[in-house]
XYZ file of C-alpha atoms in Angstrom:
652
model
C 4.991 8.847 31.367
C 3.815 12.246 31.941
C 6.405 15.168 32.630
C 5.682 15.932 36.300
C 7.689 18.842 38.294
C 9.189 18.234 41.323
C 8.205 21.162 43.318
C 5.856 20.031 46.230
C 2.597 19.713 45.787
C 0.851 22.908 46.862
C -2.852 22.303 46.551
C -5.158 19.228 46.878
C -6.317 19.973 43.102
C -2.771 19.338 42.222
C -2.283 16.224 43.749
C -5.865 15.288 41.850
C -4.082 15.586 38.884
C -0.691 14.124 39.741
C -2.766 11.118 41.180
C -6.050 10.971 39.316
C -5.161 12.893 36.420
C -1.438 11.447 35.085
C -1.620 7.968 36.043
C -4.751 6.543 33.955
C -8.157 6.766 32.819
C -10.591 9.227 33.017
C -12.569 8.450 36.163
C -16.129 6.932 36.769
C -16.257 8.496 39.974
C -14.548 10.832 42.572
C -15.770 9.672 45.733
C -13.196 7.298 46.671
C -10.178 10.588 45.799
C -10.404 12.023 49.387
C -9.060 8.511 50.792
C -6.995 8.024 48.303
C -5.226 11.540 48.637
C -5.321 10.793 52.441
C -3.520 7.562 52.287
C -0.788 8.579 50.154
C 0.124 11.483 52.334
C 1.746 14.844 51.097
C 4.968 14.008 50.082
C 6.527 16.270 46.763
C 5.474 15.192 43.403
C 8.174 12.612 42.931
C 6.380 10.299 45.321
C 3.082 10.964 43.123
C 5.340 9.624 39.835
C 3.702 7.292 37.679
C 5.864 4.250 38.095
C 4.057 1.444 36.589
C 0.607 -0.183 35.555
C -0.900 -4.050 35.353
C -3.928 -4.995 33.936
C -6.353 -7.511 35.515
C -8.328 -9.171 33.141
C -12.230 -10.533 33.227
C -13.298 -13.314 32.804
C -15.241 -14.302 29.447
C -19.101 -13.846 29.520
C -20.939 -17.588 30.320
C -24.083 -18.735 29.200
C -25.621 -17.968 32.747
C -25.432 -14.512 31.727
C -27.244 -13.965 28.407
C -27.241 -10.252 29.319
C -23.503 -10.315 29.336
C -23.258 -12.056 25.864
C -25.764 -9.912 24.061
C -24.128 -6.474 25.438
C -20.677 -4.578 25.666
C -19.034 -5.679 29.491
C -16.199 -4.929 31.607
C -15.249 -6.784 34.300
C -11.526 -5.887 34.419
C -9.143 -3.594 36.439
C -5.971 -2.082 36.360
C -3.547 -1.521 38.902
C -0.737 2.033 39.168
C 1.872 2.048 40.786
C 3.694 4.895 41.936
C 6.801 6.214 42.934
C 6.515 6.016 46.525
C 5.554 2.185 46.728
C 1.662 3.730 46.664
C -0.849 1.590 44.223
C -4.084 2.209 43.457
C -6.341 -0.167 42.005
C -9.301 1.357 38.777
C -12.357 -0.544 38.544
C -12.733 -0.566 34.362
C -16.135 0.318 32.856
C -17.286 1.309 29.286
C -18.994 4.633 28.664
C -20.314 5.161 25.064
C -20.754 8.576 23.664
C -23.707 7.245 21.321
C -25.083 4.502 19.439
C -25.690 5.070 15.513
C -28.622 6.100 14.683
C -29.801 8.325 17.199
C -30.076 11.894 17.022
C -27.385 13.971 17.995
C -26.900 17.818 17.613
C -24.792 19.298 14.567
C -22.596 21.714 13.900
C -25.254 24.260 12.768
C -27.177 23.016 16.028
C -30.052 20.969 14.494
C -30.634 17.476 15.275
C -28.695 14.908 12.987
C -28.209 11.180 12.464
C -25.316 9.343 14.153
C -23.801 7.454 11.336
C -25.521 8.949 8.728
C -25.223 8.363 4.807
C -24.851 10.994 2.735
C -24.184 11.527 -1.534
C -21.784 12.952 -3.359
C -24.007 16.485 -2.737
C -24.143 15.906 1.196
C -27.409 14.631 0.788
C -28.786 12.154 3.280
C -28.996 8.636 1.320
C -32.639 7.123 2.263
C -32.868 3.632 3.014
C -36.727 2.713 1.008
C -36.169 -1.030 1.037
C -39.140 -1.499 3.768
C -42.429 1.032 2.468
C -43.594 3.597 4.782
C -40.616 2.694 7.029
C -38.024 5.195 4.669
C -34.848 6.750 7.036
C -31.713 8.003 6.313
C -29.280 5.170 6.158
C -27.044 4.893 9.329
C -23.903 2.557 9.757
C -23.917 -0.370 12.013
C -20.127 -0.494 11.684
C -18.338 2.462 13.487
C -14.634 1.913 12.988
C -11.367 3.589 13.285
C -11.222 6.591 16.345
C -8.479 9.281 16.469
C -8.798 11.875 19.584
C -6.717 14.898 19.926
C -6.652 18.224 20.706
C -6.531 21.486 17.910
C -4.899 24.549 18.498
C -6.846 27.541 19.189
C -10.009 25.514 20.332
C -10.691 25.845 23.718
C -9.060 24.354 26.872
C -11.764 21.924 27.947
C -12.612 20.482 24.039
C -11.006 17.354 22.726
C -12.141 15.915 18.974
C -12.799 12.341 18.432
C -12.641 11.617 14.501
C -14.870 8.142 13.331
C -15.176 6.773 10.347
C -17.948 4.507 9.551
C -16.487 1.200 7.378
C -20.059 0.117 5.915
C -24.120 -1.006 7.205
C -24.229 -4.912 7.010
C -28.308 -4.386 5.797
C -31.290 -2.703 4.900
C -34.114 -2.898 6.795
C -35.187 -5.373 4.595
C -32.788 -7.635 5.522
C -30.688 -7.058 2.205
C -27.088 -6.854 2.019
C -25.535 -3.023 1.759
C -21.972 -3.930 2.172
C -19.601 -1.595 0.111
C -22.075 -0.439 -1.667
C -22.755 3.043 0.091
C -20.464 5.728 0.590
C -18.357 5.288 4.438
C -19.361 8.151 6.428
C -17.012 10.079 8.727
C -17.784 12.539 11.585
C -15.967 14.771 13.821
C -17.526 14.763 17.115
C -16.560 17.912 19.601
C -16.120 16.669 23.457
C -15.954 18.551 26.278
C -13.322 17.192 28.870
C -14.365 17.401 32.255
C -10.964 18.387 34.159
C -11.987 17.301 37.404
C -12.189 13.435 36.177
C -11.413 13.416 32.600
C -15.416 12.462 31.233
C -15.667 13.955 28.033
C -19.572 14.288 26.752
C -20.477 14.774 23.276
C -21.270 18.662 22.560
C -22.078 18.267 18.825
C -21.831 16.160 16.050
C -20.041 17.467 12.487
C -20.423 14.645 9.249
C -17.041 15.948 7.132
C -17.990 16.918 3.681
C -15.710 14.045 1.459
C -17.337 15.206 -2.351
C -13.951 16.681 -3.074
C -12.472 12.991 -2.829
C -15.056 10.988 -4.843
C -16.936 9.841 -1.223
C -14.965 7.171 0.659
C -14.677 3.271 -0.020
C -15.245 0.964 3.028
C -12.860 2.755 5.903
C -11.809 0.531 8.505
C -8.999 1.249 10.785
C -7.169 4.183 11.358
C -4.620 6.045 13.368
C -3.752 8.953 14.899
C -0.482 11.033 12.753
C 2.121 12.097 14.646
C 1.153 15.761 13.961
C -2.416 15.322 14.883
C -4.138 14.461 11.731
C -6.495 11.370 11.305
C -5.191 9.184 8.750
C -8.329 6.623 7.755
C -8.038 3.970 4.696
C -10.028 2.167 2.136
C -9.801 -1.222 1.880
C -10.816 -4.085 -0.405
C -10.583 -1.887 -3.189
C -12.421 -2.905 -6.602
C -10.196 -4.654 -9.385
C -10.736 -2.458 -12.309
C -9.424 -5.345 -14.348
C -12.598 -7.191 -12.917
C -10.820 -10.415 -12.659
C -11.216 -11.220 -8.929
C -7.457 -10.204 -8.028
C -8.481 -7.818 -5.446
C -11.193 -7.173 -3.081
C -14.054 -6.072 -4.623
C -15.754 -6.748 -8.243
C -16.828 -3.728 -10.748
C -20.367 -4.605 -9.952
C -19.779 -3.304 -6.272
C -18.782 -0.141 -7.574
C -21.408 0.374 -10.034
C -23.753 -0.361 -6.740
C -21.799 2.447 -4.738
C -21.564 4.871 -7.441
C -25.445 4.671 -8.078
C -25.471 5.696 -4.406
C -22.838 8.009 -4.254
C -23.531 9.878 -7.621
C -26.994 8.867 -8.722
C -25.248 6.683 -11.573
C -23.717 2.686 -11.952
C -20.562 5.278 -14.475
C -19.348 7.945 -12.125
C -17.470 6.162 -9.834
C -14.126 5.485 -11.029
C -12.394 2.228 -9.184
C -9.007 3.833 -9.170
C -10.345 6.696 -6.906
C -10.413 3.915 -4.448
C -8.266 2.304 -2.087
C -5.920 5.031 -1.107
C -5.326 6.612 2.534
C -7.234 9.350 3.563
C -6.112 12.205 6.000
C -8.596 14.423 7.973
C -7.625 17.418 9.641
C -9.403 19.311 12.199
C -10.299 22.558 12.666
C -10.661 24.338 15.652
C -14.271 24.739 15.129
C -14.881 20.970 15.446
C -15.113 21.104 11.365
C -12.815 19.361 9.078
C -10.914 19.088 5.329
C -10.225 16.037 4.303
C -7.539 14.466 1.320
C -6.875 11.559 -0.320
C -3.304 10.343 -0.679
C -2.362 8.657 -4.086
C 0.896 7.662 -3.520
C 0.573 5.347 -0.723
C -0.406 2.158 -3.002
C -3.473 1.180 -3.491
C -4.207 -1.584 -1.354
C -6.381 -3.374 1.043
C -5.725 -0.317 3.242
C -6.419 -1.334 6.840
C -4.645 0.691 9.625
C -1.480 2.553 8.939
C 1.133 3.827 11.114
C 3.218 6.571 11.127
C 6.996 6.151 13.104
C 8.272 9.067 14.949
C 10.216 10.659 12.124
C 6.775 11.833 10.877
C 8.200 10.177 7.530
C 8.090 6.664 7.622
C 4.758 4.740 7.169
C 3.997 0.800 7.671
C 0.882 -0.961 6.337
C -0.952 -3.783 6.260
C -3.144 -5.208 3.371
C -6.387 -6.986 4.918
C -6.041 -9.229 1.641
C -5.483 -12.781 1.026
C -1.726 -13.278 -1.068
C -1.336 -9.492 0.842
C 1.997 -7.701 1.551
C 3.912 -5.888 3.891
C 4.448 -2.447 2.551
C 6.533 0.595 3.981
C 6.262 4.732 2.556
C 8.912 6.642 3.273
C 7.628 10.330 2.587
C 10.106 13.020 1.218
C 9.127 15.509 4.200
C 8.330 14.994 7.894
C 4.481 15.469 8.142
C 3.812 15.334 5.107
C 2.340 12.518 3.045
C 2.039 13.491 -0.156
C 5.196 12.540 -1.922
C 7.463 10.327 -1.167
C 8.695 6.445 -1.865
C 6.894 2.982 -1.469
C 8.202 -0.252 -0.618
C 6.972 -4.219 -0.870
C 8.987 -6.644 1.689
C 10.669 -9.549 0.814
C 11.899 -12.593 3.100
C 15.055 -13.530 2.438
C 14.748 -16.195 5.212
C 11.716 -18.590 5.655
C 8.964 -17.021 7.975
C 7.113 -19.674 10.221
C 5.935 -20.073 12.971
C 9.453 -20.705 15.370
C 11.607 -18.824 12.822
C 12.787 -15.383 13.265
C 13.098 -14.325 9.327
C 15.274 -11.497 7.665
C 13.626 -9.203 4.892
C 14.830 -6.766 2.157
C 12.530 -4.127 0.725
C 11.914 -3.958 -2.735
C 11.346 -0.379 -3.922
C 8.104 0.076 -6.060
C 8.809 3.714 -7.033
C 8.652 7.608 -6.083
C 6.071 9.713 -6.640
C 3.661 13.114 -5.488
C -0.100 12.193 -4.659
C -1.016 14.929 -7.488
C 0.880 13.076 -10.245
C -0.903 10.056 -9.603
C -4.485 11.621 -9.399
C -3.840 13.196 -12.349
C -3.238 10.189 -13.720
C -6.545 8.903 -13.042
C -8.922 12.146 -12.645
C -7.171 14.530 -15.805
C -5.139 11.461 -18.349
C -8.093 9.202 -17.273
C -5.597 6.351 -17.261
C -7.155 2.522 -17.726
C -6.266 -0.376 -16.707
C -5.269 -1.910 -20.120
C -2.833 1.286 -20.574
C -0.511 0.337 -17.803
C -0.386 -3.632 -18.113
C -1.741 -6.793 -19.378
C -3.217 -8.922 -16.911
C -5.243 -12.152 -18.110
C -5.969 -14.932 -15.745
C -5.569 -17.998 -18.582
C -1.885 -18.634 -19.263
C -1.086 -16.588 -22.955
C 2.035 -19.505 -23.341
C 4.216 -16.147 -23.713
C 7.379 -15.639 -21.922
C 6.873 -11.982 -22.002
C 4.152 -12.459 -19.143
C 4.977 -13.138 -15.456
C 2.995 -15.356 -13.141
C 1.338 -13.764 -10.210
C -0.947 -15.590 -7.535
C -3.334 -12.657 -5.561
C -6.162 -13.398 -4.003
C -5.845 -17.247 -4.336
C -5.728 -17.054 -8.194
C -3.895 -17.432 -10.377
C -3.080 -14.719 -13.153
C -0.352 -13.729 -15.805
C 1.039 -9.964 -16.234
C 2.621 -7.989 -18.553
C 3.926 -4.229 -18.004
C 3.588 -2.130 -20.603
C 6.312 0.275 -21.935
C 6.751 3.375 -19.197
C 3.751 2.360 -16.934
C 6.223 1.607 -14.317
C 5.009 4.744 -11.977
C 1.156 4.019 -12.589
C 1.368 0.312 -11.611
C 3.376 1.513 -8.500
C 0.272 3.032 -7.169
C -2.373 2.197 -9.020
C -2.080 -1.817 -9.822
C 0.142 -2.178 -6.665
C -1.120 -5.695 -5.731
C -0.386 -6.925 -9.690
C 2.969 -4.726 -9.604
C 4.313 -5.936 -6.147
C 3.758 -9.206 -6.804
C 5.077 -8.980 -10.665
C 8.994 -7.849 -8.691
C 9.182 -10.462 -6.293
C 7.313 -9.086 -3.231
C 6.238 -11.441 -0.675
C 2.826 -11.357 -1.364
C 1.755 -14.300 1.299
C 0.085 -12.800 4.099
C -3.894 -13.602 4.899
C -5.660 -10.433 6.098
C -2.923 -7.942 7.412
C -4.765 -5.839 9.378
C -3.693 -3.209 12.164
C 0.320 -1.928 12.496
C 1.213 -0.147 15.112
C 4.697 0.649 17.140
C 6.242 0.005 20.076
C 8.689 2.976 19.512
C 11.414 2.485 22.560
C 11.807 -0.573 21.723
C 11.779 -0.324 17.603
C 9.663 -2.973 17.166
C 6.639 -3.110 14.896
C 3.084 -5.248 15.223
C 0.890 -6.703 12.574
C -2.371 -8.307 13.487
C -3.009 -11.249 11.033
C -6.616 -12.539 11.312
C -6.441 -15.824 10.108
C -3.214 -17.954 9.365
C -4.356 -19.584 6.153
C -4.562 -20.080 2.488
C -1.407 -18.296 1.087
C 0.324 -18.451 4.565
C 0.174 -22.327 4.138
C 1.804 -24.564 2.486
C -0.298 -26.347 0.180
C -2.858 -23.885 1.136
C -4.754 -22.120 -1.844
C -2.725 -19.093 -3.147
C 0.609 -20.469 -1.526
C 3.784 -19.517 -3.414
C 6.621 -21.443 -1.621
C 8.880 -18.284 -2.981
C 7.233 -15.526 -0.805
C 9.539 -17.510 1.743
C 6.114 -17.504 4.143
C 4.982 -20.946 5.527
C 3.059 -21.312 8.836
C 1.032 -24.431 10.033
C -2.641 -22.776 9.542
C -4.463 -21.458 12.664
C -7.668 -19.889 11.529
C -7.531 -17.389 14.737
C -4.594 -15.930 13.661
C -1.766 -14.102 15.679
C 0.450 -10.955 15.781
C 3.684 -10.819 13.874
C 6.483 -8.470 15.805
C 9.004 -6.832 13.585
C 12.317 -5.562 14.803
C 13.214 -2.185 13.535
C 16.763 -0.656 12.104
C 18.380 2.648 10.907
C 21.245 2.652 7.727
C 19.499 -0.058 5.719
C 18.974 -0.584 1.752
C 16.493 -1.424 -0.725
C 17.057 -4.999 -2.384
C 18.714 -3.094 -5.103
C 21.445 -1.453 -3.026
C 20.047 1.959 -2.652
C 19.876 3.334 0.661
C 16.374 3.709 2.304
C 16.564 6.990 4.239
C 14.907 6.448 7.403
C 15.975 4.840 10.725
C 12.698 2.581 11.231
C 13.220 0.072 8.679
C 11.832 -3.155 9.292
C 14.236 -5.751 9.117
C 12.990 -9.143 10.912
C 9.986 -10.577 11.343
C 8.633 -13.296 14.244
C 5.270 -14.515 15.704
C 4.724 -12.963 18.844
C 1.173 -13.823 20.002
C -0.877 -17.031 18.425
C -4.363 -17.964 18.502
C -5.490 -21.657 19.389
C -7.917 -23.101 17.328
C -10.315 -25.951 18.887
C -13.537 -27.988 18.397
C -16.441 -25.622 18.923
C -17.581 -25.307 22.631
C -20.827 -24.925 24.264
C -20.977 -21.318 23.242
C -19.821 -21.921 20.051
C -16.489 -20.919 20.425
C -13.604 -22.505 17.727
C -10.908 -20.910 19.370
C -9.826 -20.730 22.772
C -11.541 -18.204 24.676
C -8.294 -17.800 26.631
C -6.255 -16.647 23.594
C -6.676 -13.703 20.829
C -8.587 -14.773 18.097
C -8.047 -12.940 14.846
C -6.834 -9.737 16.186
C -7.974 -7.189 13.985
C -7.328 -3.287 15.926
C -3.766 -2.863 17.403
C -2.764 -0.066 19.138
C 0.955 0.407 21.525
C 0.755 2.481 24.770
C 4.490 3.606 25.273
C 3.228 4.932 28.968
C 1.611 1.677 29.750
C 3.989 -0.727 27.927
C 0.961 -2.178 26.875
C 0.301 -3.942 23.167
C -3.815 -3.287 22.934
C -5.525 -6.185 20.454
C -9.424 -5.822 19.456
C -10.743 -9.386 17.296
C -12.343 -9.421 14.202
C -13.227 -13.190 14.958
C -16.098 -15.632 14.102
C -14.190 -18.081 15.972
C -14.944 -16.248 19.495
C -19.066 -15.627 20.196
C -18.263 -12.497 21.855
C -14.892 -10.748 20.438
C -12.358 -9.219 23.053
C -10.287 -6.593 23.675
C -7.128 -7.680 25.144
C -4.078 -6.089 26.747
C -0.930 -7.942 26.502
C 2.259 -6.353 27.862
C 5.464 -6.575 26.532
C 7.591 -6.713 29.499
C 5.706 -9.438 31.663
C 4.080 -11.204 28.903
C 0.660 -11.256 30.434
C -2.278 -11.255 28.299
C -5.012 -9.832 29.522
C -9.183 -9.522 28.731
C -10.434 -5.898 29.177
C -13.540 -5.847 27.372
C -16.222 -8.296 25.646
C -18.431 -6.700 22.705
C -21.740 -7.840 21.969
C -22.365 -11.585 20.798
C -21.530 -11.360 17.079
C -19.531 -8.053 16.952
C -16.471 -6.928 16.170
C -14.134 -5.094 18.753
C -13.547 -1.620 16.617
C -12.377 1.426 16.796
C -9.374 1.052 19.417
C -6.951 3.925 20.009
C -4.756 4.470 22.911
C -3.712 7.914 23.540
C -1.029 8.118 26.508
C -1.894 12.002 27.659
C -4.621 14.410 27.223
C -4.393 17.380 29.230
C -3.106 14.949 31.879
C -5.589 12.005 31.171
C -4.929 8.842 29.530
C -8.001 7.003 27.120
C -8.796 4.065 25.628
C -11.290 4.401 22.685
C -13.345 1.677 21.949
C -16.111 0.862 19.147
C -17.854 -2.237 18.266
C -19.938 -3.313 14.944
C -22.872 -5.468 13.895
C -23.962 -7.484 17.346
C -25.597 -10.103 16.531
C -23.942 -10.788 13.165
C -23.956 -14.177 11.282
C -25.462 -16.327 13.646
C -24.942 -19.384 11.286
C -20.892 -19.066 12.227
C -22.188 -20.424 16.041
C -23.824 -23.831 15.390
C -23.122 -25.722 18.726
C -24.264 -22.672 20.618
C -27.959 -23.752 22.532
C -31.282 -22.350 20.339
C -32.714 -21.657 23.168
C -29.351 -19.081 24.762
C -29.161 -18.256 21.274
C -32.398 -16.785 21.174
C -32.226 -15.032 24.373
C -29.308 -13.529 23.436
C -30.655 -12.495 19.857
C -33.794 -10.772 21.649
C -31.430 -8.649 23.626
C -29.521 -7.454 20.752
C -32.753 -6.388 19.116
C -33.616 -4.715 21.688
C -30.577 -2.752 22.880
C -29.806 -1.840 19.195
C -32.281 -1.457 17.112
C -32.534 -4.631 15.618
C -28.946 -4.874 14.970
C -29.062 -1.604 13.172
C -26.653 0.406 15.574
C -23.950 0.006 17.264
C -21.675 2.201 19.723
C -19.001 4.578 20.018
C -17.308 5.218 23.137
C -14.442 4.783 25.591
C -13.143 3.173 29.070
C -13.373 4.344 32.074
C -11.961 3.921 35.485
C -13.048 3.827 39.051
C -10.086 4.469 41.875
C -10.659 1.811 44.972
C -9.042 2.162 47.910
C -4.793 2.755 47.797
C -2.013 0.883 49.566
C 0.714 1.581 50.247
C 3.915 -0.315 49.388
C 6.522 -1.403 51.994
């Protein structure tokens, strides 16, 4: 809720921004505002409080509308309520700030490419796979959004950081995935203060050479102390065995790419959390962070304390992991953690956890490890996936396999960080979970979310990778859910040690569960009513609202819901295109007295074959429109929600 005064209000612009301005999103138009004002009268700013908000959702896109499946659509509204009784109702609608690929204007003012590749020497990567057809390479798969505000930039200019996770093809038709460096941009918007639009002034790609290019970024969030913290996910197995998410020839594909070479690219560089900062010039610096593990790094979040980090690992046999750093805003040294159940986690049970600690240590140490000692894999452990018959090894399962390990005299620190999947697993972490994706907070209430996209495999028992230990055993549901975890101060580490923060996971539960069914007309295999693989969480404290973008196959169009935690109402806001994923959501309670929504969405259109019972002949409507609207499923958007006011009334 925003900090209002209670003085009177003095001037109509003031009760714009007390009405308009704190409640919600930035508007789509003014011309309702004079009624509005009118009908809640000119009572002091205390009547004007924000008091309250519901969402009404839309309805999903039908096959009488192939217009509606093939494109991004909003059909919902939400409803403020104030302080005096007053409500006013905001029409939703979706306005994007570009789609990849077209030309937008750069820092130094010339025209560039939205979701543009570029080499390890900032040179644009060409895409030659169709002759006499050559462009620059431009994502298809705009991801995780931070906006915020810089000091010293000027009043009206907000920053929107994206990251660009991958393109799904060539214009040949081939597959690119993970095989070219992720792009990301800072884009400089100019906020409109009468209604909150912002509108793209230029366009800035952030120079990552100085951190070996960036592997596959999905999510991301938005630090505490304004900093964009990104991630790289699926991150190669430089033991090659199929243990984590990506093989060595990947790499070799990317680092021909990135450097001009299959050698250059090292896989430990990879897999470790990113942090952009931005400058007031609408430029950027950007780190990696080595101390964080490397894992299937999906969308981190940073508690209040500025300290304490949660993450999930968008891996199958994945764990829950905490960082608590030694300094507040400051992620470069501090201590990482593995969860363990102590209790069995299902789908009724409420289950305790203890946190295992993996070890301490600075980002530097660990890059040195890998960019100055040029560490191997084979100098920290033995890992072989055919059982040795020696009691010396321990048996791991990651990734549904199953594989022996062996630690190797003082490696403790570099498996900590740099085999953390092998390592975590090797001390008794639950290592269960089936594509962790987003975390995020609810911070009154100390609870924590984590999106799993499908219930499966590891998470099952009798499922492939289940280990009946990790004390994790659902009934599968291939849509997935949203685990809640309840949050403590004074606890320890499964070793007795005190872990010094106060937002210490200690509990988890299901909290939100998708329904899985026999495909529909459209195609659906999960209920249409219900989140399916939820993917992008985000928590609005002001709104009390838990925000839930899919990452689904199971749903033809992928939503983004609100659910709120004090009703329990679930809510549709937004459909993406037939075939895409619902990316790039961040919440962000108050901008200079406006409240946004940030939504992305990737390949439309994608993997057709996943939607068998859905009519050839819709299907191919739908298809055409796609094409058409993006560029033959080369693009994709970047934008944000808007709202409409209708008219007020007022409350009894």
């Amino acid at each position: 809720m925003s900090n209002l005064p209670t003085t009177p209000v003095t001037s109509r612009r003031r009760m714009l921004q007390l009405l308009a301005g704190a409640p919600m999103l930035p508007l789509g138009t003014g011309g309702l505002l004079a009624t509005t004002l009118a009908a809640c009268g000119g009572g002091d700013d205390s009547d004007l409080r924000f008091a309250s908000a519901t969402f009404t959702g839309m309805a999903a896109p039908s096959a009488s509308s192939p217009e509606a499946l093939a494109t991004t659509t909003v059909g919902s509204s939400l409803q403020v309520t104030y302080g005096n009784g007053t409500t006013t109702t905001y029409q939703l609608a979706y306005q994007p700030f570009f789609l990849t690929g077209q030309q937008v204007t750069g820092t130094s003012g010339a025209q560039v490419v939205a979701g543009g590749y570029y080499d390890i020497n900032n040179q644009p990567i060409i895409d030659r796979s169709v002759a006499g057809k050559e462009r620059q390479f431009f994502s298809d798969c705009p991801d995780g959004t931070s906006l915020l505000t810089v000091a010293g930039a000027a009043a009206d200019t907000v920053f929107a950081v994206v990251q660009f996770e991958y393109t799904t093809a060539d214009q040949s038709g081939a597959s690119t995935y993970g095989t070219l460096p992720s792009p990301i941009a800072v884009l400089t918007l100019k906020q409109d203060a009468a209604n909150g639009h912002l509108s793209l002034v230029k366009y800035h790609n952030v120079d990552t050479s100085k951190v070996h290019g960036l592997w596959i970024t999905c999510g991301a969030s938005l630090s505490p102390w304004g900093t964009h913290l990104s991630s790289e996910e699926y991150e190669p197995d430089a033991f090659n065995q199929g243990l984590a998410g990506q093989t060595l020839a990947t790499l070799k594909a990317y680092s021909k790419n990135v450097y001009g070479n299959e050698t250059s690219a090292k896989a430990y560089n990879y897999g470790h959390l990113p942090e952009v900062t931005v400058n007031a010039d609408g430029t950027a610096s950007i780190r990696k962070h080595f101390c964080l593990g490397r894992i299937s790094h999906e969308l981190i979040h940073v508690l209040p304390d500025g300290r304490t980090a949660l993450m999930g690992d968008d891996a199958t046999n994945g764990g829950f992991f905490m960082f608590v750093a030694d300094k507040a805003k400051d992620l470069s040294a501090g201590t990482l953690y593995v969860a363990k159940y102590t209790e069995k986690l299902t789908d009724t049970t409420t289950a305790k956890m203890q946190w295992i600690k993996l070890g301490h240590a600075t980002s530097q140490e660990i890059e040195n490890l890998v960019n100055v000692s040029n560490i191997q894999p084979t100098d920290i452990m033995d890992s072989t996936t055919t059982d040795p018959g020696d009691a010396s090894y321990t048996k791991i399962v990651l990734n549904k396999k199953t594989a022996w390990v062996r630690l190797k005299a003082g490696q403790e620190k570099a498996a900590a960080f740099l085999e953390t999947h092998r390592y975590a697993a090797l001390l008794g972490g639950s290592m269960a979970f089936t594509k962790m994706e987003g975390t995020t907070a609810n911070a009154k209430d100390k609870v924590a979310y984590s999106a799993l996209a499908n219930i499966q495999d590891s998470m099952v028992v009798g499922g492939s990778g289940y280990v009946e230990a990790n004390n994790v055993a659902f009934p599968k549901i291939t849509a997935g859910g949203v685990l809640a975890h309840d949050m403590a101060a004074g606890q320890k580490d499964s070793k007795g040690n005190a872990i010094d923060s106060e937002w210490v996971p200690t509990q988890s539960r299901l909290l939100l569960r998708g329904e899985d069914i026999a495909a529909d007309s459209l195609g659906n295999t999960a209920n249409p009513a219900k989140v399916a693989s939820p993917d992008n969480l985000k928590f609005s404290e002001k709104l009390r609202t838990l925000l839930i973008g899919e990452d689904s196959g199971n749903h033809l169009n992928n939503f983004l819901w609100a659910y709120n935690v004090d009703t329990k109402k679930l809510e549709r806001l937004l459909s993406c295109p037939a075939g895409a994923e619902s990316t790039g959501l961040h919440a962000v309670d108050e901008i200079n007295g406006w409240t946004y929504i940030m939504s992305n969405f990737q390949h439309a259109g994608d993997e057709w074959n996943r939607f068998s019972a859905l009519d050839a002949g819709l299907k191919s409507q739908v298809d055409a429109i796609i094409n058409a609207r993006y560029d033959n499923k080369h693009s994709a958007a970047v934008g944000y929600l808007t709202a409409t006011p209708l008219q007020p009334q007022l409350g009894s």
